[in-house]
CSV table of C-alpha atoms in Angstrom, one decimal:
chain,number,residue,atom,x,y,z
Y,1,MET,CA,33.5,-21.6,-3.9
Y,2,ASN,CA,32.1,-24.6,-2.1
Y,3,ASP,CA,31.9,-23.0,1.2
Y,4,THR,CA,29.4,-20.4,2.9
Y,5,ILE,CA,30.8,-17.0,4.1
Y,6,ALA,CA,29.3,-14.6,6.7
Y,7,ALA,CA,30.2,-11.0,7.8
Y,8,ALA,CA,29.1,-8.0,8.9
Y,9,ALA,CA,28.1,-5.6,6.1
Y,10,THR,CA,28.0,-2.5,8.5
Y,11,PRO,CA,30.8,-0.6,10.1
Y,12,PRO,CA,31.6,-1.8,13.8
Y,13,ALA,CA,29.8,1.2,15.4
Y,14,PRO,CA,26.6,1.6,17.2
Y,15,SER,CA,23.9,2.3,14.5
Y,16,ALA,CA,20.2,2.2,14.0
Y,17,ILE,CA,20.6,-1.1,12.0
Y,18,GLY,CA,23.2,-3.5,11.5
Y,19,ILE,CA,23.8,-6.0,8.7
Y,20,LEU,CA,24.8,-9.6,8.8
Y,21,ARG,CA,25.2,-11.0,5.4
Y,22,LEU,CA,25.9,-14.7,4.0
Y,23,SER,CA,26.7,-16.4,0.7
Y,24,GLY,CA,27.4,-19.7,-0.4
Y,25,PRO,CA,25.3,-23.2,-0.7
Y,26,GLY,CA,24.7,-23.5,2.8
Y,27,ALA,CA,23.6,-20.0,3.5
Y,28,VAL,CA,20.0,-20.6,4.0
Y,29,ALA,CA,20.3,-23.6,6.0
Y,30,ALA,CA,23.0,-21.5,8.3
Y,31,VAL,CA,20.5,-18.9,9.1
Y,32,ASP,CA,17.7,-21.2,9.7
Y,33,ARG,CA,19.9,-22.8,12.6
Y,34,VAL,CA,20.1,-19.3,14.3
Y,35,PHE,CA,16.8,-17.7,13.1
Y,36,THR,CA,13.3,-18.5,14.0
Y,37,PRO,CA,10.3,-16.6,12.1
Y,38,LEU,CA,8.0,-14.9,14.6
Y,39,ARG,CA,5.0,-16.7,12.5
Y,40,GLY,CA,5.5,-19.2,9.8
Y,41,GLY,CA,8.0,-21.9,8.7
Y,42,PRO,CA,11.4,-21.6,8.6
Y,43,MET,CA,13.5,-19.2,6.0
Y,44,GLY,CA,14.1,-22.5,3.7
Y,45,GLU,CA,10.2,-22.5,2.7
Y,46,ARG,CA,9.9,-18.6,2.2
Y,47,PRO,CA,10.3,-16.9,-1.2
Y,48,ASP,CA,13.1,-14.8,-2.2
Y,49,ARG,CA,13.6,-11.3,-1.2
Y,50,ALA,CA,10.5,-11.3,1.5
Y,51,LEU,CA,11.5,-9.6,4.8
Y,52,VAL,CA,10.4,-11.9,7.9
Y,53,TYR,CA,10.2,-10.9,11.2
Y,54,GLY,CA,11.8,-13.1,13.9
Y,55,THR,CA,14.4,-14.1,16.7
Y,56,LEU,CA,18.2,-14.6,16.3
Y,57,ARG,CA,19.6,-17.1,18.9
Y,58,ASP,CA,23.1,-18.1,19.6
Y,59,GLY,CA,24.2,-21.8,19.6
Y,60,ALA,CA,22.8,-22.4,23.0
Y,61,GLY,CA,19.4,-21.0,21.9
Y,62,ALA,CA,19.9,-17.7,24.2
Y,63,VAL,CA,18.1,-14.3,22.3
Y,64,ILE,CA,20.3,-12.0,20.5
Y,65,ASP,CA,17.9,-10.0,18.8
Y,66,ARG,CA,14.8,-9.5,17.4
Y,67,CYS,CA,15.4,-8.5,13.6
Y,68,LEU,CA,14.4,-9.2,9.9
Y,69,CYS,CA,15.5,-11.9,7.6
Y,70,THR,CA,15.6,-12.1,3.8
Y,71,VAL,CA,17.1,-14.7,1.4
Y,72,SER,CA,17.8,-14.7,-2.4
Y,73,ARG,CA,18.6,-17.9,-3.8
Y,74,ALA,CA,20.9,-18.8,-6.7
Y,75,PRO,CA,21.4,-17.4,-9.5
Y,76,ASN,CA,19.0,-14.5,-8.9
Y,77,SER,CA,21.1,-12.9,-6.3
Y,78,TYR,CA,24.1,-10.6,-5.8
Y,79,THR,CA,26.8,-13.0,-6.0
Y,80,GLY,CA,24.8,-15.6,-8.2
Y,81,GLU,CA,24.9,-17.9,-5.0
Y,82,ASP,CA,22.4,-18.6,-2.3
Y,83,THR,CA,22.4,-15.6,0.0
Y,84,ALA,CA,20.8,-14.7,3.3
Y,85,GLU,CA,20.8,-11.1,4.8
Y,86,LEU,CA,20.0,-10.4,8.9
Y,87,GLN,CA,18.6,-7.0,9.5
Y,88,CYS,CA,19.4,-6.2,13.2
Y,89,HIS,CA,19.6,-3.3,15.6
Y,90,GLY,CA,23.4,-1.9,15.2
Y,91,SER,CA,24.8,-2.8,18.3
Y,92,PRO,CA,28.3,-4.0,17.5
Y,93,ALA,CA,28.3,-6.6,20.4
Y,94,ALA,CA,25.0,-8.2,19.3
Y,95,LEU,CA,26.5,-8.2,15.6
Y,96,ALA,CA,29.5,-10.0,16.9
Y,97,LEU,CA,27.5,-12.6,18.8
Y,98,GLY,CA,25.2,-13.1,15.8
Y,99,LEU,CA,28.2,-13.4,13.7
Y,100,GLU,CA,29.6,-15.9,15.9
Y,101,ALA,CA,26.3,-17.9,15.7
Y,102,LEU,CA,26.9,-18.1,12.0
Y,103,PHE,CA,30.0,-19.6,12.4
Y,104,GLN,CA,28.8,-22.1,14.5
Y,105,ALA,CA,26.2,-23.2,12.2
Y,106,GLY,CA,28.5,-23.5,9.5
Y,107,ALA,CA,29.5,-20.4,7.6
Y,108,ARG,CA,33.2,-19.0,7.9
Y,109,GLN,CA,34.4,-15.4,7.9
Y,110,ALA,CA,34.4,-13.6,4.5
Y,111,ARG,CA,37.6,-12.1,3.3
Y,112,PRO,CA,37.6,-8.6,2.1
Y,113,GLY,CA,35.7,-8.1,-0.9
Y,114,GLU,CA,34.9,-11.8,-1.3
Y,115,PHE,CA,31.1,-11.4,-1.5
Y,116,THR,CA,31.7,-9.1,-4.9
Y,117,ARG,CA,34.7,-11.4,-6.0
Y,118,ARG,CA,32.2,-14.3,-6.2
Y,119,ALA,CA,30.0,-12.1,-8.1
Y,120,PHE,CA,32.4,-11.5,-10.7
Y,121,LEU,CA,33.6,-15.0,-10.8
Y,122,ASN,CA,29.9,-16.2,-11.2
Y,123,GLY,CA,29.5,-13.8,-13.8
Y,124,LYS,CA,27.1,-11.2,-12.4
Y,125,LEU,CA,29.6,-8.5,-12.7
Y,126,ASP,CA,32.3,-7.9,-15.0
Y,127,LEU,CA,35.8,-6.1,-13.5
Y,128,THR,CA,34.7,-2.7,-14.2
Y,129,ARG,CA,31.5,-2.9,-12.4
Y,130,ALA,CA,33.0,-4.9,-9.4
Y,131,GLU,CA,35.8,-2.0,-9.2
Y,132,ALA,CA,33.0,0.6,-9.5
Y,133,VAL,CA,31.6,-0.9,-6.1
Y,134,ALA,CA,34.7,-0.4,-4.1
Y,135,ASP,CA,34.8,3.4,-5.8
Y,136,LEU,CA,31.2,3.9,-4.9
Y,137,ILE,CA,32.0,2.7,-1.4
Y,138,HIS,CA,34.9,5.4,-0.7
Y,139,ALA,CA,33.6,7.9,-2.9
Y,140,GLU,CA,33.9,11.6,-1.0
Y,141,THR,CA,32.4,13.9,-3.8
Y,142,PRO,CA,28.8,13.7,-5.5
Y,143,ALA,CA,30.9,13.5,-8.7
Y,144,ALA,CA,32.5,10.8,-7.6
Y,145,VAL,CA,29.6,9.0,-6.7
Y,146,ARG,CA,27.9,9.7,-9.9
Y,147,GLN,CA,30.9,8.4,-11.8
Y,148,ALA,CA,31.0,5.1,-9.8
Y,149,ALA,CA,27.3,4.5,-10.1
Y,150,GLY,CA,27.4,5.2,-14.0
Y,151,GLN,CA,30.5,2.7,-14.0
Y,152,LEU,CA,28.4,-0.1,-11.9
Y,153,GLY,CA,25.7,0.4,-14.4
Y,154,GLY,CA,28.0,-0.7,-17.1
Y,155,ALA,CA,29.1,2.6,-18.9
Y,156,LEU,CA,32.8,2.0,-19.1
Y,157,ALA,CA,31.9,-1.8,-19.7
Y,158,ARG,CA,29.8,-0.9,-22.9
Y,159,THR,CA,32.7,1.5,-24.0
Y,160,VAL,CA,35.3,-1.2,-23.6
Y,161,ASP,CA,33.1,-3.9,-25.6
Y,162,GLY,CA,32.2,-2.0,-28.4
Y,163,VAL,CA,35.9,-1.8,-29.3
Y,164,TYR,CA,36.3,-5.4,-28.2
Y,165,ASP,CA,33.3,-6.7,-30.5
Y,166,GLU,CA,34.7,-4.9,-33.4
Y,167,LEU,CA,38.3,-6.1,-33.1
Y,168,THR,CA,36.7,-9.5,-32.3
Y,169,GLY,CA,34.9,-9.6,-35.9
Y,170,LEU,CA,38.1,-8.7,-37.4
Y,171,CYS,CA,39.8,-11.7,-36.5
Y,172,ALA,CA,36.8,-14.0,-36.9
Y,173,HIS,CA,36.6,-12.6,-40.5
Y,174,PHE,CA,40.6,-13.3,-41.0
Y,175,HIS,CA,40.5,-16.7,-39.5
Y,176,ALA,CA,37.7,-17.6,-41.6
Y,177,VAL,CA,39.4,-16.5,-44.7
Y,178,LEU,CA,42.4,-18.5,-43.8
Y,179,ASP,CA,40.8,-21.4,-42.3
Y,180,TYR,CA,38.4,-22.0,-45.1
Y,181,PRO,CA,39.9,-20.8,-48.4
Y,182,ASP,CA,37.2,-22.8,-50.5
Y,183,GLU,CA,34.2,-21.0,-49.1
Y,184,ASP,CA,32.7,-18.0,-50.6
Y,185,ILE,CA,34.1,-15.7,-47.8
Y,186,GLU,CA,34.8,-12.2,-48.9
Y,187,PRO,CA,38.5,-11.5,-48.6
Y,188,PHE,CA,40.0,-8.7,-46.8
Y,189,GLU,CA,39.9,-5.4,-48.1
Y,190,ALA,CA,42.9,-3.2,-47.1
Y,191,ALA,CA,40.9,0.1,-46.8
Y,192,GLU,CA,37.9,-1.5,-44.7
Y,193,LEU,CA,40.3,-2.9,-42.7
Y,194,SER,CA,42.5,0.1,-42.1
Y,195,ALA,CA,39.6,2.4,-41.5
Y,196,ALA,CA,38.3,-0.3,-38.8
Y,197,LEU,CA,41.6,0.1,-37.2
Y,198,GLU,CA,41.6,3.7,-37.5
Y,199,GLY,CA,38.3,4.0,-35.9
Y,200,ALA,CA,39.3,1.6,-32.8
Y,201,ALA,CA,42.1,3.8,-32.1
Y,202,GLU,CA,40.6,6.9,-32.1
Y,203,ARG,CA,37.9,5.3,-29.3
Y,204,LEU,CA,40.9,4.1,-27.5
Y,205,ASP,CA,42.7,7.5,-27.7
Y,206,GLY,CA,39.5,9.4,-26.0
Y,207,LEU,CA,39.3,6.5,-23.6
Y,208,THR,CA,42.9,6.6,-22.3
Y,209,ALA,CA,42.7,10.7,-22.4
Y,210,THR,CA,39.8,10.1,-19.6
Y,211,TYR,CA,42.1,8.6,-16.9
Y,212,ARG,CA,43.7,12.0,-15.5
Y,213,ARG,CA,40.3,13.1,-14.6
Y,214,GLY,CA,39.2,10.0,-13.1
Y,215,ARG,CA,42.0,9.8,-11.2
Y,216,LEU,CA,41.7,13.2,-10.1
Y,217,LEU,CA,37.8,12.5,-9.6
Y,218,ASN,CA,38.6,9.3,-7.0
Y,219,GLU,CA,42.0,10.1,-5.7
Y,220,GLY,CA,41.8,13.7,-5.4
Y,221,VAL,CA,43.6,16.7,-6.6
Y,222,PRO,CA,47.2,17.1,-5.0
Y,223,CYS,CA,46.8,20.7,-3.8
Y,224,ALA,CA,50.0,22.7,-2.4
Y,225,ILE,CA,49.7,26.0,-0.4
Y,226,VAL,CA,52.7,27.8,-1.0
Y,227,GLY,CA,54.0,31.2,0.1
Y,228,ARG,CA,56.4,33.1,2.2
Y,229,PRO,CA,56.4,32.5,5.9
Y,230,ASN,CA,53.4,34.2,8.1
Y,231,ALA,CA,51.5,35.1,4.4
Y,232,GLY,CA,48.6,33.1,6.0
Y,233,LYS,CA,48.8,29.8,4.1
Y,234,SER,CA,48.3,27.7,7.3
Y,235,THR,CA,45.4,29.8,8.4
Y,236,LEU,CA,43.9,29.3,5.0
Y,237,PHE,CA,44.7,25.7,5.1
Y,238,ASN,CA,42.6,25.5,8.5
Y,239,ALA,CA,39.8,27.3,7.0
Y,240,LEU,CA,39.4,25.0,4.0
Y,241,LEU,CA,39.5,22.0,6.3
Y,242,GLY,CA,36.9,23.7,8.7
Y,243,TYR,CA,39.0,22.8,11.9
Y,244,GLU,CA,42.4,23.6,13.2
Y,245,ARG,CA,44.8,21.4,11.9
Y,246,ALA,CA,48.0,23.6,11.4
Y,247,ILE,CA,49.7,25.6,14.0
Y,248,VAL,CA,49.3,29.1,13.3
Y,249,THR,CA,51.3,31.8,15.4
Y,250,PRO,CA,52.6,35.1,14.5
Y,251,ILE,CA,56.1,33.6,14.6
Y,252,PRO,CA,57.6,33.2,10.9
Y,253,GLY,CA,58.5,29.9,10.2
Y,254,THR,CA,56.3,27.8,12.6
Y,255,THR,CA,55.4,25.2,9.8
Y,256,ARG,CA,58.4,23.2,9.2
Y,257,ASP,CA,57.0,20.4,7.5
Y,258,THR,CA,54.1,19.4,5.3
Y,259,VAL,CA,51.1,18.7,6.7
Y,260,GLU,CA,48.3,17.1,4.5
Y,261,GLU,CA,44.7,16.7,4.6
Y,262,ARG,CA,41.8,15.8,2.3
Y,263,VAL,CA,38.6,18.0,2.1
Y,264,SER,CA,35.9,18.5,-0.5
Y,265,PHE,CA,35.7,22.1,-1.8
Y,266,GLY,CA,33.8,23.6,-4.6
Y,267,GLY,CA,32.5,19.8,-5.4
Y,268,VAL,CA,36.4,18.8,-6.0
Y,269,LEU,CA,38.2,16.3,-3.8
Y,270,LEU,CA,41.4,18.0,-2.6
Y,271,ARG,CA,44.6,16.7,-1.3
Y,272,LEU,CA,45.8,19.8,0.5
Y,273,THR,CA,49.2,20.3,1.6
Y,274,ASP,CA,50.3,23.0,3.9
Y,275,THR,CA,54.1,23.7,3.2
Y,276,ALA,CA,57.0,25.4,5.0
Y,277,GLY,CA,57.0,29.0,4.3
Y,278,LEU,CA,59.4,30.0,1.1
Y,279,ARG,CA,62.7,31.8,2.3
Y,280,ASP,CA,66.5,31.4,2.8
Y,281,THR,CA,67.0,30.0,6.0
Y,282,GLU,CA,70.4,28.9,7.9
Y,283,ASP,CA,68.1,26.9,10.2
Y,284,ALA,CA,68.8,23.1,8.8
Y,285,VAL,CA,65.2,21.9,9.8
Y,286,GLU,CA,63.7,24.9,8.3
Y,287,ARG,CA,65.7,24.6,5.2
Y,288,LEU,CA,64.7,21.0,4.8
Y,289,GLY,CA,61.1,22.2,5.2
Y,290,VAL,CA,61.6,24.6,2.4
Y,291,GLU,CA,62.9,21.7,0.0
Y,292,ARG,CA,59.7,19.5,0.9
Y,293,SER,CA,57.9,22.8,-0.2
Y,294,LYS,CA,59.4,22.7,-3.5
Y,295,ALA,CA,58.6,19.2,-3.9
Y,296,ALA,CA,55.1,19.7,-3.0
Y,297,ILE,CA,55.0,22.1,-5.9
Y,298,GLN,CA,56.3,19.6,-8.4
Y,299,GLN,CA,53.6,17.0,-7.5
Y,300,ALA,CA,50.8,19.4,-7.3
Y,301,GLU,CA,47.8,19.5,-9.7
Y,302,LEU,CA,46.7,22.7,-8.0
Y,303,ILE,CA,48.6,25.4,-6.5
Y,304,LEU,CA,47.5,28.3,-4.2
Y,305,ALA,CA,50.2,31.0,-3.9
Y,306,VAL,CA,49.4,33.3,-1.0
Y,307,THR,CA,50.9,36.5,-0.5
Y,308,ASP,CA,50.2,38.7,2.4
Y,309,GLY,CA,47.6,41.3,1.6
Y,310,ALA,CA,48.6,43.3,4.8
Y,311,GLY,CA,52.3,43.7,4.2
Y,312,ASP,CA,54.6,44.8,1.8
Y,313,PHE,CA,55.5,42.6,-1.2
Y,314,ALA,CA,58.6,41.3,-0.7
Y,315,ALA,CA,61.2,39.0,-2.7
Y,316,GLU,CA,60.0,36.0,-1.3
Y,317,ASP,CA,56.5,36.3,-2.7
Y,318,ARG,CA,58.0,37.0,-6.0
Y,319,GLU,CA,59.6,33.8,-5.7
Y,320,ALA,CA,56.4,32.1,-4.6
Y,321,LEU,CA,54.5,33.3,-7.6
Y,322,GLU,CA,57.4,32.4,-10.0
Y,323,LEU,CA,57.3,28.9,-8.5
Y,324,ALA,CA,53.7,28.3,-9.0
Y,325,SER,CA,54.1,30.1,-12.8
Y,326,SER,CA,57.2,28.0,-13.6
Y,327,SER,CA,55.3,24.7,-12.3
Y,328,GLY,CA,53.2,24.3,-15.5
Y,329,ARG,CA,50.3,23.4,-13.5
Y,330,PRO,CA,46.9,25.5,-12.8
Y,331,TRP,CA,47.6,27.8,-9.8
Y,332,ILE,CA,45.7,30.6,-8.2
Y,333,TRP,CA,47.0,33.6,-6.7
Y,334,ILE,CA,45.7,34.5,-3.5
Y,335,VAL,CA,46.1,37.5,-1.5
Y,336,SER,CA,45.5,36.8,2.1
Y,337,LYS,CA,44.4,39.1,5.4
Y,338,ARG,CA,41.3,40.6,3.4
Y,339,ASP,CA,40.1,42.1,6.6
Y,340,LEU,CA,43.1,44.1,6.9
Y,341,THR,CA,44.2,47.0,4.8
Y,342,GLY,CA,46.7,45.7,2.0
Y,343,PRO,CA,48.5,47.2,-1.2
Y,344,SER,CA,46.7,47.2,-4.2
Y,345,ALA,CA,49.8,47.0,-6.1
Y,346,LEU,CA,49.7,43.5,-5.5
Y,347,TRP,CA,47.1,43.0,-8.3
Y,348,GLY,CA,49.5,44.7,-11.1
Y,349,ALA,CA,51.9,41.8,-12.2
Y,350,GLY,CA,51.8,40.7,-15.7
Y,351,TRP,CA,52.4,37.0,-16.7
Y,352,GLY,CA,53.9,36.5,-20.2
Y,353,GLY,CA,53.9,32.2,-19.5
Y,354,ASN,CA,51.6,30.3,-17.1
Y,355,ALA,CA,49.4,33.0,-15.9
Y,356,PRO,CA,47.3,32.3,-12.9
Y,357,ALA,CA,43.9,30.7,-13.6
Y,358,ALA,CA,42.5,33.3,-11.1
Y,359,MET,CA,43.4,35.9,-8.4
Y,360,VAL,CA,41.2,36.0,-5.3
Y,361,SER,CA,41.4,38.5,-2.4
Y,362,LEU,CA,40.3,36.8,0.7
Y,363,SER,CA,40.4,36.3,4.6
Y,364,ALA,CA,40.7,32.9,5.8
Y,365,LYS,CA,40.0,34.5,9.3
Y,366,THR,CA,36.5,35.6,8.6
Y,367,GLY,CA,35.8,33.5,5.6
Y,368,GLU,CA,35.2,36.6,3.3
Y,369,GLY,CA,36.3,35.5,-0.2
Y,370,LEU,CA,36.3,31.8,0.4
Y,371,GLU,CA,33.4,31.2,-1.9
Y,372,GLU,CA,35.3,33.3,-4.9
Y,373,LEU,CA,38.1,30.6,-4.2
Y,374,GLU,CA,35.5,27.8,-4.3
Y,375,LYS,CA,34.2,29.0,-7.6
Y,376,ALA,CA,37.8,29.2,-9.1
Y,377,VAL,CA,38.5,25.6,-8.0
Y,378,SER,CA,35.2,24.2,-9.5
Y,379,VAL,CA,35.8,25.9,-12.6
Y,380,LEU,CA,39.3,24.4,-13.1
Y,381,PHE,CA,38.0,20.8,-12.3
Y,382,PRO,CA,34.5,20.6,-13.6
Y,383,GLU,CA,32.6,17.6,-13.0
Y,384,PRO,CA,32.2,15.6,-15.8
Y,385,PRO,CA,29.3,15.7,-18.0
Y,386,VAL,CA,26.2,13.4,-17.6
Y,387,SER,CA,27.2,11.6,-20.8
Y,388,GLN,CA,30.4,10.9,-19.3
Y,389,ALA,CA,29.1,9.5,-16.0
Y,390,GLY,CA,30.8,6.2,-15.4
Y,391,ALA,CA,32.8,6.2,-18.8
Y,392,LEU,CA,36.0,7.3,-17.0
Y,393,LEU,CA,39.3,5.3,-16.3
Y,394,THR,CA,39.8,5.7,-12.6
Y,395,ASN,CA,42.6,3.6,-11.7
Y,396,ALA,CA,46.1,2.7,-13.1
Y,397,ARG,CA,45.4,-0.7,-13.9
Y,398,GLN,CA,42.4,0.1,-16.1
Y,399,ALA,CA,44.5,3.0,-17.7
Y,400,GLU,CA,47.6,0.6,-18.2
Y,401,ALA,CA,45.3,-2.1,-19.8
Y,402,ALA,CA,43.6,0.2,-22.1
Y,403,GLY,CA,46.8,1.9,-23.0
Y,404,ARG,CA,48.4,-1.5,-24.1
Y,405,ALA,CA,45.3,-1.9,-26.4
Y,406,ARG,CA,45.7,1.3,-28.2
Y,407,GLN,CA,49.4,0.7,-28.7
Y,408,ALA,CA,48.6,-2.6,-30.2
Y,409,VAL,CA,45.9,-1.2,-32.5
Y,410,ARG,CA,48.1,1.6,-33.6
Y,411,ARG,CA,50.9,-0.9,-34.6
Y,412,GLY,CA,48.6,-3.1,-36.6
Y,413,ALA,CA,47.5,0.2,-38.2
Y,414,GLN,CA,51.0,1.3,-39.0
Y,415,ALA,CA,52.0,-2.6,-39.9
Y,416,LEU,CA,48.9,-2.5,-42.5
Y,417,SER,CA,49.9,0.8,-44.2
Y,418,ALA,CA,53.6,-0.4,-44.6
Y,419,GLY,CA,52.4,-3.4,-46.5
Y,420,MET,CA,52.4,-5.8,-43.8
Y,421,PRO,CA,50.6,-9.3,-44.6
Y,422,PRO,CA,47.2,-9.7,-42.7
Y,423,ASP,CA,48.5,-12.1,-40.4
Y,424,ALA,CA,50.9,-9.6,-39.0
Y,425,VAL,CA,48.2,-7.2,-38.5
Y,426,VAL,CA,45.9,-9.8,-36.7
Y,427,ALA,CA,48.4,-10.5,-34.4
Y,428,ASP,CA,48.5,-6.9,-33.0
Y,429,VAL,CA,44.9,-7.0,-33.1
Y,430,GLU,CA,44.7,-10.1,-30.8
Y,431,GLU,CA,47.2,-8.7,-28.5
Y,432,ALA,CA,45.0,-5.5,-28.3
Y,433,LEU,CA,41.8,-7.9,-27.6
Y,434,SER,CA,44.0,-9.5,-24.6
Y,435,ALA,CA,44.5,-6.1,-23.2
Y,436,LEU,CA,41.0,-5.5,-23.4
Y,437,GLY,CA,40.0,-8.7,-22.0
Y,438,GLU,CA,42.1,-7.7,-18.8
Y,439,LEU,CA,40.3,-4.5,-18.6
Y,440,THR,CA,37.0,-6.0,-18.1
Y,441,GLY,CA,38.0,-9.3,-16.5
Y,442,ARG,CA,37.5,-11.6,-19.5
Y,443,THR,CA,41.3,-12.7,-19.4
Y,444,VAL,CA,42.4,-11.3,-16.0
Y,445,ARG,CA,45.3,-13.2,-14.1
Y,446,GLU,CA,44.4,-14.6,-10.7
Y,447,ASP,CA,46.8,-12.3,-8.9
Y,448,VAL,CA,45.7,-9.2,-10.7
Y,449,THR,CA,42.0,-10.3,-9.5
Y,450,ALA,CA,43.4,-11.0,-5.8
Y,451,ARG,CA,44.8,-7.2,-5.6
Y,452,ILE,CA,41.7,-5.6,-6.9
Y,453,PHE,CA,39.5,-7.1,-4.3
Y,454,GLU,CA,42.1,-6.5,-1.4
Y,455,ARG,CA,41.1,-2.5,-1.3
Y,456,PHE,CA,37.2,-3.8,-0.6
Y,457,CYS,CA,36.0,-3.8,2.9
Y,458,VAL,CA,34.9,-7.2,4.8
Y,459,GLY,CA,31.2,-7.6,4.0
Y,460,LYS,CA,31.3,-6.4,0.5
């Protein structure tokens, strides 16, 4: 990290403000080559975090913009290195010229996530906080924002570090007894060691249990809309999105493939899938669509089973409800076309197994009843309590590392109860420490680090 990097930190679209960012040992010198304060000396003579108004010029001295500049010197900066930032007008063309001038002044193009990666490598962020930066950038709901902000504030790291420190204490005690037998060090007490391992295992059990909620919060809830042809699935799909995404016609079987979109609904990020109508058909293409509909049901975390409130209750309606009920997933029974007169007998079915979480009568055409559906969805996937904000595992890497740590601690506890010697138990504890170190970045491999920062945008 002996070079200086630069990048635009704002999207390449016209906006009020566009930001150019630098980090590295030559950041302040590079910005002094392209930026001239309107009054006073160069940025190299200015105090940290002071906003200075001046002129941005290209390598030939031509004016690019009048803008603001600020510098922060190591180690008191985001990356832990000398940094500089130019706050320009948000013209993509002007920013491109400014960035080219910085390259001529000695900087190079930053790679995706390189600023945050330098912050991690310089000890300004642990890996959970670094991942929270990416989560915050991509957050699509208020709940996801609060989770990412809490994780960035260290909520997850504090949970992990608490277990890590306790297990480290156990290992240190064991090695002290082993390495210094002549010293007056209290020996291991099996009961005390067992209680400590069980306590750590319970905390790791609770941590790993948060992954499903954290994953759905970040990635969205896979939600399949199912029902027979012309039940109103595509109309509902379009109503939830707020625009015409799926084709709607009076002809049964119009939707022959799954159509997917993301939408925030009831404060929940849904990954909606509009499916082909469920029915027996001789059409090979439509039959393939029906098979994909059934696959979407199996992959969903929420199913919206739609029946036609303006027509007779058909065998295909029954099949759709039975598929939803037998999926084992939460599902909502929706009676569509509320604006038309429909049979009340639709509400008479009983469920011995997986009953619908709610039954909603609505009109996707007029919007009547959508608020009831929104409330039902928010009840099924409530926002985590404030006390949990930031303390959820949100990606597979975190969950895998936490799971390995939990298994290792459980093995250690079982080995202790089976009468194994302390050194065998401590081997499992050290394995758990290694896994927890991967979670926070204490022992993470270079290839894992590279994969993590690949999902960041350039300039962050």
